[in-house]
CSV table of C-alpha atoms and ligand atoms in Angstrom, one decimal:
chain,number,residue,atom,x,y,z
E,1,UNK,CA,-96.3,89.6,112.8
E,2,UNK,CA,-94.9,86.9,115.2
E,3,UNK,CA,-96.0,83.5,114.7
E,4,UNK,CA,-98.7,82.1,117.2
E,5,UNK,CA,-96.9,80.1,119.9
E,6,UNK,CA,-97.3,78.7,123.6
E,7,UNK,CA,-96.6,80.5,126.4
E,8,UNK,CA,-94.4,79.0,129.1
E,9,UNK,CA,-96.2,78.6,133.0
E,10,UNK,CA,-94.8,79.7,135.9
E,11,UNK,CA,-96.2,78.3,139.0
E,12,UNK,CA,-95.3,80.4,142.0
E,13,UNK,CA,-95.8,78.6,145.5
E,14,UNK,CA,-97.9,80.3,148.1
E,15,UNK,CA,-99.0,79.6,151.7
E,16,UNK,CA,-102.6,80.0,151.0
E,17,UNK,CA,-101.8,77.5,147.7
E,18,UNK,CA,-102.7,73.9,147.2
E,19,UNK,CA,-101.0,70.4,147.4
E,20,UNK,CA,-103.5,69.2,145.0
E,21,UNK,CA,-104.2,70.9,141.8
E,22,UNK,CA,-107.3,70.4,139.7
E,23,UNK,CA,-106.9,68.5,136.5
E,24,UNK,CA,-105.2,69.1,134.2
E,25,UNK,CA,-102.7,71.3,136.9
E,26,UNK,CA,-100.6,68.9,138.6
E,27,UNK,CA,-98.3,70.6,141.7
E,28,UNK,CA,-95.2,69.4,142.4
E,29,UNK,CA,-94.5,66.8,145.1
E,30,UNK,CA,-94.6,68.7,148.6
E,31,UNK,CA,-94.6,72.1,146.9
E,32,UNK,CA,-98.2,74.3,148.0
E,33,UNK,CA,-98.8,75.8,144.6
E,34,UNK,CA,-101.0,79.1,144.9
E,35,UNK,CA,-100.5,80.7,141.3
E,36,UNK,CA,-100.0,79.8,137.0
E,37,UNK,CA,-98.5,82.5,135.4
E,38,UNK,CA,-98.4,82.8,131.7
E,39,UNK,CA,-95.1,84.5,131.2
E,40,UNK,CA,-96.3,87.8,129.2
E,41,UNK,CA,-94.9,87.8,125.5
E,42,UNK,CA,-93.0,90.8,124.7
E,43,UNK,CA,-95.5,91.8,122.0
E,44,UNK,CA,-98.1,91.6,124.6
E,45,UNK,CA,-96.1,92.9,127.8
E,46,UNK,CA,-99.4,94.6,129.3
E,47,UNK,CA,-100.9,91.8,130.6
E,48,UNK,CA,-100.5,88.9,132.6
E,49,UNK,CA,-103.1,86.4,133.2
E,50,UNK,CA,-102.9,83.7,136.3
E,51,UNK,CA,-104.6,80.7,137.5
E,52,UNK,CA,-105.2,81.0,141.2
E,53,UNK,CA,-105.9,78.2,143.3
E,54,UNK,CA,-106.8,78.9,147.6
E,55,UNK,CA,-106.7,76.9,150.2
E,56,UNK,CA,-106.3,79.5,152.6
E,57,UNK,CA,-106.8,83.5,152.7
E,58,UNK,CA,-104.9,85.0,150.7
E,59,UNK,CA,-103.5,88.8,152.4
E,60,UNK,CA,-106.0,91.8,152.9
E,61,UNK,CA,-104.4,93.9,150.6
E,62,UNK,CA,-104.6,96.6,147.7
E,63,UNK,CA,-102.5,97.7,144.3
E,64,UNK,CA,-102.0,101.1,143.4
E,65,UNK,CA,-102.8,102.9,139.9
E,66,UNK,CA,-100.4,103.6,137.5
E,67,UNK,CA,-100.4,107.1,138.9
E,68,UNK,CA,-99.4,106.2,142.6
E,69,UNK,CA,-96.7,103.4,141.5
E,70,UNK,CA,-92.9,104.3,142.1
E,71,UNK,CA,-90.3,104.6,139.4
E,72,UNK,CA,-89.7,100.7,138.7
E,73,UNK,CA,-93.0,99.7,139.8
E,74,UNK,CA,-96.1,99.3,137.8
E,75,UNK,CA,-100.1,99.8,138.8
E,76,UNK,CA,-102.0,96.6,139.2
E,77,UNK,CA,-105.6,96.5,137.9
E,78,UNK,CA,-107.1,93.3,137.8
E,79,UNK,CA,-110.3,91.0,137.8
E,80,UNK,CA,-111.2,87.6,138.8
E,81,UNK,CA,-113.5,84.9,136.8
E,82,UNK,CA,-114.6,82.3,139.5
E,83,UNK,CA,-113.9,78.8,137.8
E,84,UNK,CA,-115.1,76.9,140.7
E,85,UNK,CA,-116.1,77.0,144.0
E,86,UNK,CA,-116.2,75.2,147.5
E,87,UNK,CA,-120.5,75.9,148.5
E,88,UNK,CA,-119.1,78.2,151.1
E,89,UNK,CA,-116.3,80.3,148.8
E,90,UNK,CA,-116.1,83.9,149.7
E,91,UNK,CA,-114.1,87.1,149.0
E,92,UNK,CA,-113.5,90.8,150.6
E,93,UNK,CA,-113.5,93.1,147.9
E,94,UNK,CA,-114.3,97.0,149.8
E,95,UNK,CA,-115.5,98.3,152.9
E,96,UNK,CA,-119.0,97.1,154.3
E,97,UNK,CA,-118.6,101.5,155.2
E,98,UNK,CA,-116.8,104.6,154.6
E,99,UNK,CA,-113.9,104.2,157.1
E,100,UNK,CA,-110.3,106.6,157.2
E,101,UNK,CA,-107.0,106.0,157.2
E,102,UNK,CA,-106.7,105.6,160.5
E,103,UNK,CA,-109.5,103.4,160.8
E,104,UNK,CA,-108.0,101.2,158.3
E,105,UNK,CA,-104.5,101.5,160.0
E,106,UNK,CA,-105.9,100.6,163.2
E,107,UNK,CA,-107.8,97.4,161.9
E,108,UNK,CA,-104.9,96.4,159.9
E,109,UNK,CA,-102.7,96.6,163.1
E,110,UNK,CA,-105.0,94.7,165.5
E,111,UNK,CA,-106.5,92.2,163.0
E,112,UNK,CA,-110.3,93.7,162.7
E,113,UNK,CA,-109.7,94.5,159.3
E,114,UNK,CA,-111.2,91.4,157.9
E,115,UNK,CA,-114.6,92.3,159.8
E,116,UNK,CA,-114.7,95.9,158.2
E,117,UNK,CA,-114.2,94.1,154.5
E,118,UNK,CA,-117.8,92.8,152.2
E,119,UNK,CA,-117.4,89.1,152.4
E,120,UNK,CA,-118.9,88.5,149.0
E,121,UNK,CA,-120.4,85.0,148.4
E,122,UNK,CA,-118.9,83.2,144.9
E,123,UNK,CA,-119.7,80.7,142.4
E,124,UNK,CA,-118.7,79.4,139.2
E,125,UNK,CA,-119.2,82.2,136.6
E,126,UNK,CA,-118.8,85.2,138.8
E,127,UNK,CA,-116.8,88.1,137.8
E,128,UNK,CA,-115.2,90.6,139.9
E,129,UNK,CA,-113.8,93.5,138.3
E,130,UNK,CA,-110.8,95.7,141.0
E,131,UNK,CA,-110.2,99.3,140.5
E,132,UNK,CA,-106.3,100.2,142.1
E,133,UNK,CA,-107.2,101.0,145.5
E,134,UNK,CA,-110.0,98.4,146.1
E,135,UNK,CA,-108.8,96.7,149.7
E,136,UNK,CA,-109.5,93.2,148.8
E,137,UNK,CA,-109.2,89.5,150.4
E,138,UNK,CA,-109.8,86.0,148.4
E,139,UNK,CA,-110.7,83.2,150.4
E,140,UNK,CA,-110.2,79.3,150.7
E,141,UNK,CA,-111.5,77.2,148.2
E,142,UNK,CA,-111.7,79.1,145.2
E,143,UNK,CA,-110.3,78.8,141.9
E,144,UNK,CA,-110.2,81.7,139.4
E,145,UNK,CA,-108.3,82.8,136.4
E,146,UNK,CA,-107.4,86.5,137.3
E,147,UNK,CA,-106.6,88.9,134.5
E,148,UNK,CA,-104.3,92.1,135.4
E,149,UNK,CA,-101.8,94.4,134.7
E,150,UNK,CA,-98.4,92.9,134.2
E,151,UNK,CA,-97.5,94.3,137.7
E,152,UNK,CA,-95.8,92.4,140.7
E,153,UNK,CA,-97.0,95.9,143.3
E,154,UNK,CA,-99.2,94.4,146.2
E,155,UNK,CA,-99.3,95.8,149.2
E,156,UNK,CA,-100.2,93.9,152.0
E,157,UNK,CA,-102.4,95.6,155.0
E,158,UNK,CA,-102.8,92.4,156.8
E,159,UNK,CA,-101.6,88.8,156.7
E,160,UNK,CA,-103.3,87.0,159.5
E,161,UNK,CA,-100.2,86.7,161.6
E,162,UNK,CA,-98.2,85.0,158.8
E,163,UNK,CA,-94.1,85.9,158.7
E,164,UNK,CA,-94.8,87.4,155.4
E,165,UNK,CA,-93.7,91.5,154.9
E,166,UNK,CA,-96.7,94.1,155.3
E,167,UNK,CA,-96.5,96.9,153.5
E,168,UNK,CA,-98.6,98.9,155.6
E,169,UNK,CA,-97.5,103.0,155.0
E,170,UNK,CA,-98.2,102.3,150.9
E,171,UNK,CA,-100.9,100.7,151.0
E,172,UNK,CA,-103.0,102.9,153.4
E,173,UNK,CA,-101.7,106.0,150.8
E,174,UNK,CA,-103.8,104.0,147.9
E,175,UNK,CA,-106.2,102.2,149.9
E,176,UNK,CA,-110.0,103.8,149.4
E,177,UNK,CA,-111.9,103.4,152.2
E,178,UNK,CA,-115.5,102.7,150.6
E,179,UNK,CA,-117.9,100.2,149.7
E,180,UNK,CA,-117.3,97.7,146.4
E,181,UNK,CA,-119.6,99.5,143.5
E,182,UNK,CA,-122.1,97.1,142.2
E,183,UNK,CA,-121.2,98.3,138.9
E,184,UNK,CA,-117.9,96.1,139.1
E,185,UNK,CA,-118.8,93.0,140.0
E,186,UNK,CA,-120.9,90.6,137.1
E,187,UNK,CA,-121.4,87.0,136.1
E,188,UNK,CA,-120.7,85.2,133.1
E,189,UNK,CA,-124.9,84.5,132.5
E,190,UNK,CA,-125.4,88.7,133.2
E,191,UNK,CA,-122.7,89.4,130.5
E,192,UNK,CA,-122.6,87.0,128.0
E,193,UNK,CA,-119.6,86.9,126.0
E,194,UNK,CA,-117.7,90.4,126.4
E,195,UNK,CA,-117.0,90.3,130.4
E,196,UNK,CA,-114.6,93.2,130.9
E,197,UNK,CA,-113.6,96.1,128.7
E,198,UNK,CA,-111.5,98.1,130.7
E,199,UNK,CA,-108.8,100.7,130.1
E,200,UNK,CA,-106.2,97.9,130.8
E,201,UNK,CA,-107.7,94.7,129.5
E,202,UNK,CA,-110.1,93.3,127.9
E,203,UNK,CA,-111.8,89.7,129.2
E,204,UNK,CA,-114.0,88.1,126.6
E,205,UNK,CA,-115.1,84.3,126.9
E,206,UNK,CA,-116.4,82.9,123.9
E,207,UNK,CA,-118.1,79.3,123.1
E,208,UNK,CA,-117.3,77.7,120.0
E,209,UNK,CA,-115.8,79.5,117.2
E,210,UNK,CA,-115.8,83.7,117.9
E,211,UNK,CA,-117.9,85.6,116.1
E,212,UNK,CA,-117.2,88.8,113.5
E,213,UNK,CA,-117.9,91.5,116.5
E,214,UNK,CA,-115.3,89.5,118.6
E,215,UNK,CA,-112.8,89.5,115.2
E,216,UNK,CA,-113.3,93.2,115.5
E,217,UNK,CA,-112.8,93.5,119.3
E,218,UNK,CA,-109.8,91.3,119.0
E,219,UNK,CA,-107.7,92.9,115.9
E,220,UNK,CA,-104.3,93.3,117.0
E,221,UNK,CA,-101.9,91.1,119.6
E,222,UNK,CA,-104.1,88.3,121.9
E,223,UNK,CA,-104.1,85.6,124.3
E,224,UNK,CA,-106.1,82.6,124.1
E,225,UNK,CA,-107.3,80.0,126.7
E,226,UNK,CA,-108.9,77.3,126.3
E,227,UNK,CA,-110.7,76.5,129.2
E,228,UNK,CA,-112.5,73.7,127.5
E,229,UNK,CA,-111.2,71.8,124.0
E,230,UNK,CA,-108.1,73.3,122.7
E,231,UNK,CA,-106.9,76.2,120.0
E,232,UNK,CA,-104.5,75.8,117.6
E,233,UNK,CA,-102.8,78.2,114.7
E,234,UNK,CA,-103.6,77.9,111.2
E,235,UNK,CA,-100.1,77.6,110.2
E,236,UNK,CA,-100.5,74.2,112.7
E,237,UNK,CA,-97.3,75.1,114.5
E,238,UNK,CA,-98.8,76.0,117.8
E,239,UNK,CA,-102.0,74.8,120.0
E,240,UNK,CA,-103.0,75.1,123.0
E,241,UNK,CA,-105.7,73.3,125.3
E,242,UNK,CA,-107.3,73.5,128.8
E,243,UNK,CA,-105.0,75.2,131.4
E,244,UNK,CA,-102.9,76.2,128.6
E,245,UNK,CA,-102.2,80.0,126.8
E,246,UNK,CA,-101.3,80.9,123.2
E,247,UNK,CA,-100.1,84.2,122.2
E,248,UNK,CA,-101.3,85.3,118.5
E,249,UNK,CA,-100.7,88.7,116.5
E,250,UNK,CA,-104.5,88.2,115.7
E,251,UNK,CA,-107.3,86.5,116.4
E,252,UNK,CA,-108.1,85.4,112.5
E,253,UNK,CA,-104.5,83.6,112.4
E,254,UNK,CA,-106.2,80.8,115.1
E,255,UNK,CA,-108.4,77.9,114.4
E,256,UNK,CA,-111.2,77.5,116.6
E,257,UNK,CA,-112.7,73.8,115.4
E,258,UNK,CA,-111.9,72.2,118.5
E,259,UNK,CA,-112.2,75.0,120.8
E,260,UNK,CA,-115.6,74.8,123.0
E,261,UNK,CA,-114.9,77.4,125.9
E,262,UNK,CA,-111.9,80.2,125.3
E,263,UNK,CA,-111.0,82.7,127.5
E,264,UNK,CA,-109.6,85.7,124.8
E,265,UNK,CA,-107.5,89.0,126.7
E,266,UNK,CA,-105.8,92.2,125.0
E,267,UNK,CA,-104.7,95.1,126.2
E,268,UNK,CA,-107.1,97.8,126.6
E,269,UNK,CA,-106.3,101.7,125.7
E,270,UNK,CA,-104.2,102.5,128.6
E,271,UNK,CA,-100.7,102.0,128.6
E,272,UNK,CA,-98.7,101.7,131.7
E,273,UNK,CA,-96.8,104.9,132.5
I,301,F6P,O1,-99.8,88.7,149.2
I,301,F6P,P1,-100.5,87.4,148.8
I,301,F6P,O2,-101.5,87.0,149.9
I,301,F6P,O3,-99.6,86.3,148.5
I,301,F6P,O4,-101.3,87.7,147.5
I,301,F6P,C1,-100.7,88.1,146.3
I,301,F6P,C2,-101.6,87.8,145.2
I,301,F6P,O5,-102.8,88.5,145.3
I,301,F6P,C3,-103.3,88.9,144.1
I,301,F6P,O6,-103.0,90.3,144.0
I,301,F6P,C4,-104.7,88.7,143.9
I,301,F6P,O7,-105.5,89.5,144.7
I,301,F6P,C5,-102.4,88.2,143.1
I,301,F6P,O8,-102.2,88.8,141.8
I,301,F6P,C6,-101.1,88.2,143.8
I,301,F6P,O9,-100.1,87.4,143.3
């Protein structure tokens, strides 16, 4: 087993991004920072976890399965844990009806799209979970660790007018024209500790140290983030704290003494095609 270690950031800028990051996320001078990535370890290469900050919409867009992705691409899964909010933070996650293809086309081509999208209200604790194929929108003032596939394959329906690429033909092939299922979306209070145990992740946050179910949920390779105190291996070689991300071959090779709020991910059963 590989030793526990730190991963290394990425922060991707972003026109919907921020000049100002929360503590303890700094952006660089004049840069608009919309994303953290957590470079995914190759033990670990199914996941990638991100920090997203919005100042702005981000695209009406969708991912496609596993299934639908081309040769070279991968399918994008993901789900979002609000971390804060501004009181009037919203996102589109599915249809407020059934609507077709062409409905869809037609929206995304005149700009109506965004009225036929659930505008869902969100707070601190929320949970959305995104089946490939969900047309989804995040809005301004919200930030949210998001937990997906390691996939890059977003296709954008509709960017507000922004010079960005649309990639309008794929994504109405994968886009599903229904309402958000209740079932998906949760809350931190509703769930408790497990959040999401999916076929491609799973999202547990624990307080404190993590209890033997969680040892048993949590077996084999893992990420841990603190989102409050900090995480460090028993060998003492590696820690992480707030806004940071250790990859460890198992969860009983980390020290949790200092750790008050942890976000743990693995990968789920699935694995990508
Ligand atoms: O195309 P945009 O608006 O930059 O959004 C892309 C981003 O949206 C997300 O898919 C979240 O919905 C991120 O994973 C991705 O990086």
């Amino acid at each position: 087993m590989t030793p526990a270690r730190r991963l290394p950031t990425r922060m991707v800028a972003k026109v919907w991004g921020r000049d100002h990051l929360p503590a303890p996320f700094a952006a660089p001078e004049g840069e608009r920072i919309g994303e953290i990535w957590f470079e995914p370890p190759p033990e670990l290469p199914q996941v990638l976890v991100k920090y997203l900050f919005t100042s702005e919409k981000l695209s009406v867009q969708v991912h496609p399965s596993d299934m639908q992705a081309l040769p070279g691409e991968a399918g994008k899964e993901e789900c979002w844990l609000v971390l804060d909010a501004d009181p009037d933070a919203r996102l589109a996650i599915g249809f407020e009806r059934e609507v077709g293809s062409a409905e869809i086309e037609a929206a995304a081509q005149d700009g109506t799209i965004e009225g036929l999208l659930t505008w869902h209200s969100a707070r601190a604790g929320d949970l959305f979970y995104l089946p490939a194929g969900t047309v989804h929108a995040i809005g301004p003032g919200l930030s949210l660790v998001e937990v997906q596939q390691n996939s890059d394959t977003t296709f954008r329906l509709y960017d507000y007018g922004r010079p960005r690429e649309l990639h309008l033909e794929r994504g109405l092939a994968v886009a599903q024209g229904v309402p958000y299922a209740e079932e998906h979306r949760g809350s931190v209070a509703a769930r408790g500790q497990a959040l999401i145990d999916g076929p491609h992740f799973r999202l547990d946050r624990v307080e404190g140290a993590p209890d033997a179910a969680t040892h048993a949920a949590f077996a084999g390779a893992l990420l841990a983030l603190p989102l409050v105190g900090a995480v460090v291996s028993r060998d003492g070689a590696a820690r992480a704290g707030a806004g940071e991300c250790l990859y460890a071959g198992s969860l009983a090779s980390l020290d949790f003494s200092g750790a008050e709020v942890t976000l743990l991910v693995r990968a789920g059963q699935v694995r990508a095609a």
